[in-house]
PDB file of C-alpha atoms in Angstrom:
ATOM      1  CA  MET A   1      67.812 114.442 122.363  1.00  0.00           C
ATOM      2  CA  SER A   2      66.499 117.465 120.767  1.00  0.00           C
ATOM      3  CA  GLY A   3      68.386 119.852 118.677  1.00  0.00           C
ATOM      4  CA  ASN A   4      69.326 122.358 121.535  1.00  0.00           C
ATOM      5  CA  LEU A   5      72.717 121.324 122.931  1.00  0.00           C
ATOM      6  CA  ASN A   6      71.550 122.664 126.387  1.00  0.00           C
ATOM      7  CA  THR A   7      68.846 120.248 127.030  1.00  0.00           C
ATOM      8  CA  SER A   8      67.968 118.037 130.052  1.00  0.00           C
ATOM      9  CA  ILE A   9      69.102 114.550 130.345  1.00  0.00           C
ATOM     10  CA  ASN A  10      67.351 112.950 133.299  1.00  0.00           C
ATOM     11  CA  GLY A  11      66.925 116.129 135.026  1.00  0.00           C
ATOM     12  CA  THR A  12      70.634 117.325 134.694  1.00  0.00           C
ATOM     13  CA  HIS A  13      71.478 120.151 132.420  1.00  0.00           C
ATOM     14  CA  MET A  14      74.467 119.701 130.018  1.00  0.00           C
ATOM     15  CA  HIS A  15      76.322 122.763 129.054  1.00  0.00           C
ATOM     16  CA  LEU A  16      78.780 122.593 126.287  1.00  0.00           C
ATOM     17  CA  HIS A  17      81.252 125.293 127.179  1.00  0.00           C
ATOM     18  CA  CYS A  18      83.981 123.989 124.735  1.00  0.00           C
ATOM     19  CA  PHE A  19      81.923 125.429 121.822  1.00  0.00           C
ATOM     20  CA  ASN A  20      82.527 129.162 122.877  1.00  0.00           C
ATOM     21  CA  PRO A  21      83.739 130.921 119.669  1.00  0.00           C
ATOM     22  CA  THR A  22      85.957 133.149 121.599  1.00  0.00           C
ATOM     23  CA  VAL A  23      87.838 130.307 123.349  1.00  0.00           C
ATOM     24  CA  ASN A  24      87.986 128.234 120.255  1.00  0.00           C
ATOM     25  CA  LYS A  25      89.625 131.405 118.416  1.00  0.00           C
ATOM     26  CA  VAL A  26      92.106 131.969 121.242  1.00  0.00           C
ATOM     27  CA  VAL A  27      93.186 128.386 121.339  1.00  0.00           C
ATOM     28  CA  GLU A  28      93.442 128.060 117.550  1.00  0.00           C
ATOM     29  CA  THR A  29      95.390 131.284 117.556  1.00  0.00           C
ATOM     30  CA  LEU A  30      97.986 129.892 120.177  1.00  0.00           C
ATOM     31  CA  PHE A  31      98.225 126.669 118.343  1.00  0.00           C
ATOM     32  CA  ASP A  32      98.904 128.339 115.154  1.00  0.00           C
ATOM     33  CA  CYS A  33     101.562 130.812 116.659  1.00  0.00           C
ATOM     34  CA  ALA A  34     103.209 127.595 118.287  1.00  0.00           C
ATOM     35  CA  ILE A  35     103.330 125.644 115.071  1.00  0.00           C
ATOM     36  CA  PHE A  36     104.733 128.679 113.104  1.00  0.00           C
ATOM     37  CA  VAL A  37     107.427 129.302 115.683  1.00  0.00           C
ATOM     38  CA  PHE A  38     108.348 125.667 115.869  1.00  0.00           C
ATOM     39  CA  SER A  39     108.450 125.319 112.171  1.00  0.00           C
ATOM     40  CA  LEU A  40     110.504 128.353 111.756  1.00  0.00           C
ATOM     41  CA  VAL A  41     113.164 127.419 114.233  1.00  0.00           C
ATOM     42  CA  GLY A  42     113.157 123.788 113.717  1.00  0.00           C
ATOM     43  CA  ASN A  43     113.424 123.959 109.789  1.00  0.00           C
ATOM     44  CA  SER A  44     115.965 126.789 110.014  1.00  0.00           C
ATOM     45  CA  LEU A  45     118.169 124.842 112.582  1.00  0.00           C
ATOM     46  CA  ILE A  46     118.174 121.762 110.299  1.00  0.00           C
ATOM     47  CA  SER A  47     119.438 124.017 107.461  1.00  0.00           C
ATOM     48  CA  ILE A  48     121.966 125.830 109.547  1.00  0.00           C
ATOM     49  CA  ILE A  49     123.525 122.531 110.948  1.00  0.00           C
ATOM     50  CA  VAL A  50     123.877 120.810 107.541  1.00  0.00           C
ATOM     51  CA  PHE A  51     125.449 123.968 105.960  1.00  0.00           C
ATOM     52  CA  LYS A  52     127.887 124.904 108.992  1.00  0.00           C
ATOM     53  CA  SER A  53     129.070 121.316 109.612  1.00  0.00           C
ATOM     54  CA  ARG A  54     131.327 119.869 107.023  1.00  0.00           C
ATOM     55  CA  ALA A  55     130.561 116.284 108.084  1.00  0.00           C
ATOM     56  CA  MET A  56     126.850 116.725 107.456  1.00  0.00           C
ATOM     57  CA  ARG A  57     127.133 118.035 103.782  1.00  0.00           C
ATOM     58  CA  LYS A  58     125.922 114.657 102.301  1.00  0.00           C
ATOM     59  CA  PRO A  59     123.421 114.256  99.562  1.00  0.00           C
ATOM     60  CA  ILE A  60     120.860 112.618 102.078  1.00  0.00           C
ATOM     61  CA  ASN A  61     121.180 115.676 104.331  1.00  0.00           C
ATOM     62  CA  PHE A  62     120.778 118.128 101.318  1.00  0.00           C
ATOM     63  CA  LEU A  63     117.438 116.193 100.473  1.00  0.00           C
ATOM     64  CA  ILE A  64     116.430 116.613 104.149  1.00  0.00           C
ATOM     65  CA  VAL A  65     117.345 120.392 103.843  1.00  0.00           C
ATOM     66  CA  ASN A  66     115.286 120.687 100.816  1.00  0.00           C
ATOM     67  CA  MET A  67     112.327 119.198 102.555  1.00  0.00           C
ATOM     68  CA  ALA A  68     112.941 121.469 105.561  1.00  0.00           C
ATOM     69  CA  MET A  69     112.786 124.439 103.454  1.00  0.00           C
ATOM     70  CA  SER A  70     109.710 123.402 101.584  1.00  0.00           C
ATOM     71  CA  ASP A  71     107.997 122.721 104.943  1.00  0.00           C
ATOM     72  CA  LEU A  72     109.097 126.082 106.077  1.00  0.00           C
ATOM     73  CA  LEU A  73     107.480 127.729 103.239  1.00  0.00           C
ATOM     74  CA  PHE A  74     104.422 125.721 103.764  1.00  0.00           C
ATOM     75  CA  ALA A  75     104.211 127.160 107.373  1.00  0.00           C
ATOM     76  CA  ILE A  76     104.906 130.701 106.052  1.00  0.00           C
ATOM     77  CA  PHE A  77     102.068 130.341 103.573  1.00  0.00           C
ATOM     78  CA  VAL A  78      99.630 128.599 105.600  1.00  0.00           C
ATOM     79  CA  VAL A  79      99.713 130.199 109.139  1.00  0.00           C
ATOM     80  CA  PRO A  80      99.512 133.895 108.673  1.00  0.00           C
ATOM     81  CA  PRO A  81      96.662 133.763 106.121  1.00  0.00           C
ATOM     82  CA  ASN A  82      94.847 131.645 108.497  1.00  0.00           C
ATOM     83  CA  LEU A  83      95.328 134.008 111.495  1.00  0.00           C
ATOM     84  CA  VAL A  84      94.391 136.912 109.307  1.00  0.00           C
ATOM     85  CA  GLY A  85      91.228 135.206 108.062  1.00  0.00           C
ATOM     86  CA  MET A  86      90.363 134.140 111.513  1.00  0.00           C
ATOM     87  CA  HIS A  87      90.653 137.588 113.155  1.00  0.00           C
ATOM     88  CA  PHE A  88      89.890 140.122 110.424  1.00  0.00           C
ATOM     89  CA  GLN A  89      86.542 139.955 108.328  1.00  0.00           C
ATOM     90  CA  THR A  90      87.874 142.167 105.538  1.00  0.00           C
ATOM     91  CA  SER A  91      90.562 142.040 103.028  1.00  0.00           C
ATOM     92  CA  PHE A  92      93.392 144.449 103.342  1.00  0.00           C
ATOM     93  CA  LEU A  93      94.178 144.323  99.786  1.00  0.00           C
ATOM     94  CA  VAL A  94      92.689 145.996  96.712  1.00  0.00           C
ATOM     95  CA  GLU A  95      91.227 144.050  93.846  1.00  0.00           C
ATOM     96  CA  PRO A  96      94.152 143.216  91.146  1.00  0.00           C
ATOM     97  CA  GLN A  97      96.832 142.842  93.839  1.00  0.00           C
ATOM     98  CA  GLY A  98      94.601 140.892  96.223  1.00  0.00           C
ATOM     99  CA  GLU A  99      93.496 138.486  93.647  1.00  0.00           C
ATOM    100  CA  VAL A 100      97.312 137.722  92.665  1.00  0.00           C
ATOM    101  CA  LEU A 101      98.317 137.432  96.182  1.00  0.00           C
ATOM    102  CA  CYS A 102      95.418 134.958  97.017  1.00  0.00           C
ATOM    103  CA  LYS A 103      96.309 132.812  94.043  1.00  0.00           C
ATOM    104  CA  LEU A 104     100.095 133.103  94.832  1.00  0.00           C
ATOM    105  CA  VAL A 105      99.469 131.921  98.390  1.00  0.00           C
ATOM    106  CA  GLU A 106      97.450 128.978  97.308  1.00  0.00           C
ATOM    107  CA  PHE A 107      99.999 128.113  94.543  1.00  0.00           C
ATOM    108  CA  MET A 108     102.797 128.280  97.023  1.00  0.00           C
ATOM    109  CA  ILE A 109     100.921 125.937  99.468  1.00  0.00           C
ATOM    110  CA  HIS A 110     100.627 123.197  96.819  1.00  0.00           C
ATOM    111  CA  VAL A 111     104.327 123.631  95.436  1.00  0.00           C
ATOM    112  CA  SER A 112     105.820 123.440  98.816  1.00  0.00           C
ATOM    113  CA  ALA A 113     103.714 120.363  99.562  1.00  0.00           C
ATOM    114  CA  SER A 114     104.807 118.701  96.350  1.00  0.00           C
ATOM    115  CA  VAL A 115     108.475 119.578  96.840  1.00  0.00           C
ATOM    116  CA  SER A 116     108.141 117.912 100.285  1.00  0.00           C
ATOM    117  CA  VAL A 117     106.572 114.885  98.998  1.00  0.00           C
ATOM    118  CA  GLN A 118     109.108 114.494  96.294  1.00  0.00           C
ATOM    119  CA  SER A 119     111.861 115.042  98.669  1.00  0.00           C
ATOM    120  CA  LEU A 120     110.369 112.462 100.924  1.00  0.00           C
ATOM    121  CA  VAL A 121     110.465 109.924  97.744  1.00  0.00           C
ATOM    122  CA  LEU A 122     114.004 110.705  96.881  1.00  0.00           C
ATOM    123  CA  ILE A 123     115.113 110.117 100.654  1.00  0.00           C
ATOM    124  CA  ALA A 124     113.310 106.828 100.336  1.00  0.00           C
ATOM    125  CA  VAL A 125     115.102 105.907  96.910  1.00  0.00           C
ATOM    126  CA  ASP A 126     118.375 106.723  98.530  1.00  0.00           C
ATOM    127  CA  ARG A 127     117.926 104.848 101.851  1.00  0.00           C
ATOM    128  CA  PHE A 128     116.533 101.859  99.782  1.00  0.00           C
ATOM    129  CA  GLY A 129     119.854 101.696  97.724  1.00  0.00           C
ATOM    130  CA  ALA A 130     121.769 102.127 100.904  1.00  0.00           C
ATOM    131  CA  VAL A 131     119.925  99.078 102.454  1.00  0.00           C
ATOM    132  CA  VAL A 132     119.492  96.707  99.507  1.00  0.00           C
ATOM    133  CA  TYR A 133     122.926  97.359  98.076  1.00  0.00           C
ATOM    134  CA  PRO A 134     125.211  98.341 101.024  1.00  0.00           C
ATOM    135  CA  LEU A 135     128.580  97.685  99.086  1.00  0.00           C
ATOM    136  CA  ARG A 136     127.669  99.731  96.162  1.00  0.00           C
ATOM    137  CA  PRO A 137     128.319 103.352  95.628  1.00  0.00           C
ATOM    138  CA  PRO A 138     125.173 105.641  96.791  1.00  0.00           C
ATOM    139  CA  LEU A 139     122.400 105.949  94.241  1.00  0.00           C
ATOM    140  CA  ILE A 140     122.114 109.539  94.666  1.00  0.00           C
ATOM    141  CA  THR A 141     125.542 111.403  94.313  1.00  0.00           C
ATOM    142  CA  SER A 142     126.229 114.937  95.021  1.00  0.00           C
ATOM    143  CA  LYS A 143     125.876 116.122  91.630  1.00  0.00           C
ATOM    144  CA  LEU A 144     122.857 114.210  91.026  1.00  0.00           C
ATOM    145  CA  CYS A 145     121.610 115.481  94.383  1.00  0.00           C
ATOM    146  CA  CYS A 146     121.843 119.131  93.267  1.00  0.00           C
ATOM    147  CA  PHE A 147     120.059 118.252  89.832  1.00  0.00           C
ATOM    148  CA  LEU A 148     117.211 116.310  91.792  1.00  0.00           C
ATOM    149  CA  ILE A 149     116.706 119.244  94.311  1.00  0.00           C
ATOM    150  CA  VAL A 150     116.233 121.685  91.452  1.00  0.00           C
ATOM    151  CA  ALA A 151     114.180 119.220  89.609  1.00  0.00           C
ATOM    152  CA  THR A 152     111.658 118.916  92.451  1.00  0.00           C
ATOM    153  CA  TRP A 153     111.024 122.588  92.586  1.00  0.00           C
ATOM    154  CA  ILE A 154     110.695 122.863  88.662  1.00  0.00           C
ATOM    155  CA  ILE A 155     108.318 119.881  88.448  1.00  0.00           C
ATOM    156  CA  SER A 156     106.228 121.145  91.272  1.00  0.00           C
ATOM    157  CA  PHE A 157     106.078 124.726  89.610  1.00  0.00           C
ATOM    158  CA  GLY A 158     105.183 123.134  86.379  1.00  0.00           C
ATOM    159  CA  ILE A 159     102.483 120.875  87.947  1.00  0.00           C
ATOM    160  CA  TYR A 160     100.744 123.676  89.771  1.00  0.00           C
ATOM    161  CA  SER A 161     101.318 126.719  87.175  1.00  0.00           C
ATOM    162  CA  PRO A 162      98.191 125.843  85.241  1.00  0.00           C
ATOM    163  CA  TYR A 163      96.182 126.177  88.525  1.00  0.00           C
ATOM    164  CA  PHE A 164      97.777 129.458  89.397  1.00  0.00           C
ATOM    165  CA  LEU A 165      97.093 130.837  85.821  1.00  0.00           C
ATOM    166  CA  GLY A 166      93.566 129.319  85.392  1.00  0.00           C
ATOM    167  CA  SER A 167      92.114 129.802  88.651  1.00  0.00           C
ATOM    168  CA  HIS A 168      89.688 132.471  89.780  1.00  0.00           C
ATOM    169  CA  LEU A 169      88.804 133.643  93.060  1.00  0.00           C
TER     170      LEU A 169
END
């Protein structure tokens, strides 16, 4: 088959309509908007349910809320810049502020992903303790949970701050 996608194969023409850039842009926009809305609603509902219901206020659920908030930040910092980049070819920001905001967006994407992974690890440790040692008190207590949640954010900011400070666009 030659390099042309609209070539003849045994006398029939093969037209690939799925590569239409306008259709691709519309479909990607719809998917991005759906992901953004579902992320916003779902992660917010998780947090509201845990904080409104007294029975749900347990260390494991606070770790889940921590992960939900980092996932919410991830969606906030990924989807809108993706949509702007897809639909507008120019930057709306002037030089110094634009560079700082671009660096900040990349920084927060990495920080929120790191917090999410650390939260998953802490949830796994908590569940490990509950399964392997069912008669012992939980490995992660309420006080320790608060400390660990703050630590996940501090560690993530610390890991990625050199990238924020040293990166150039």
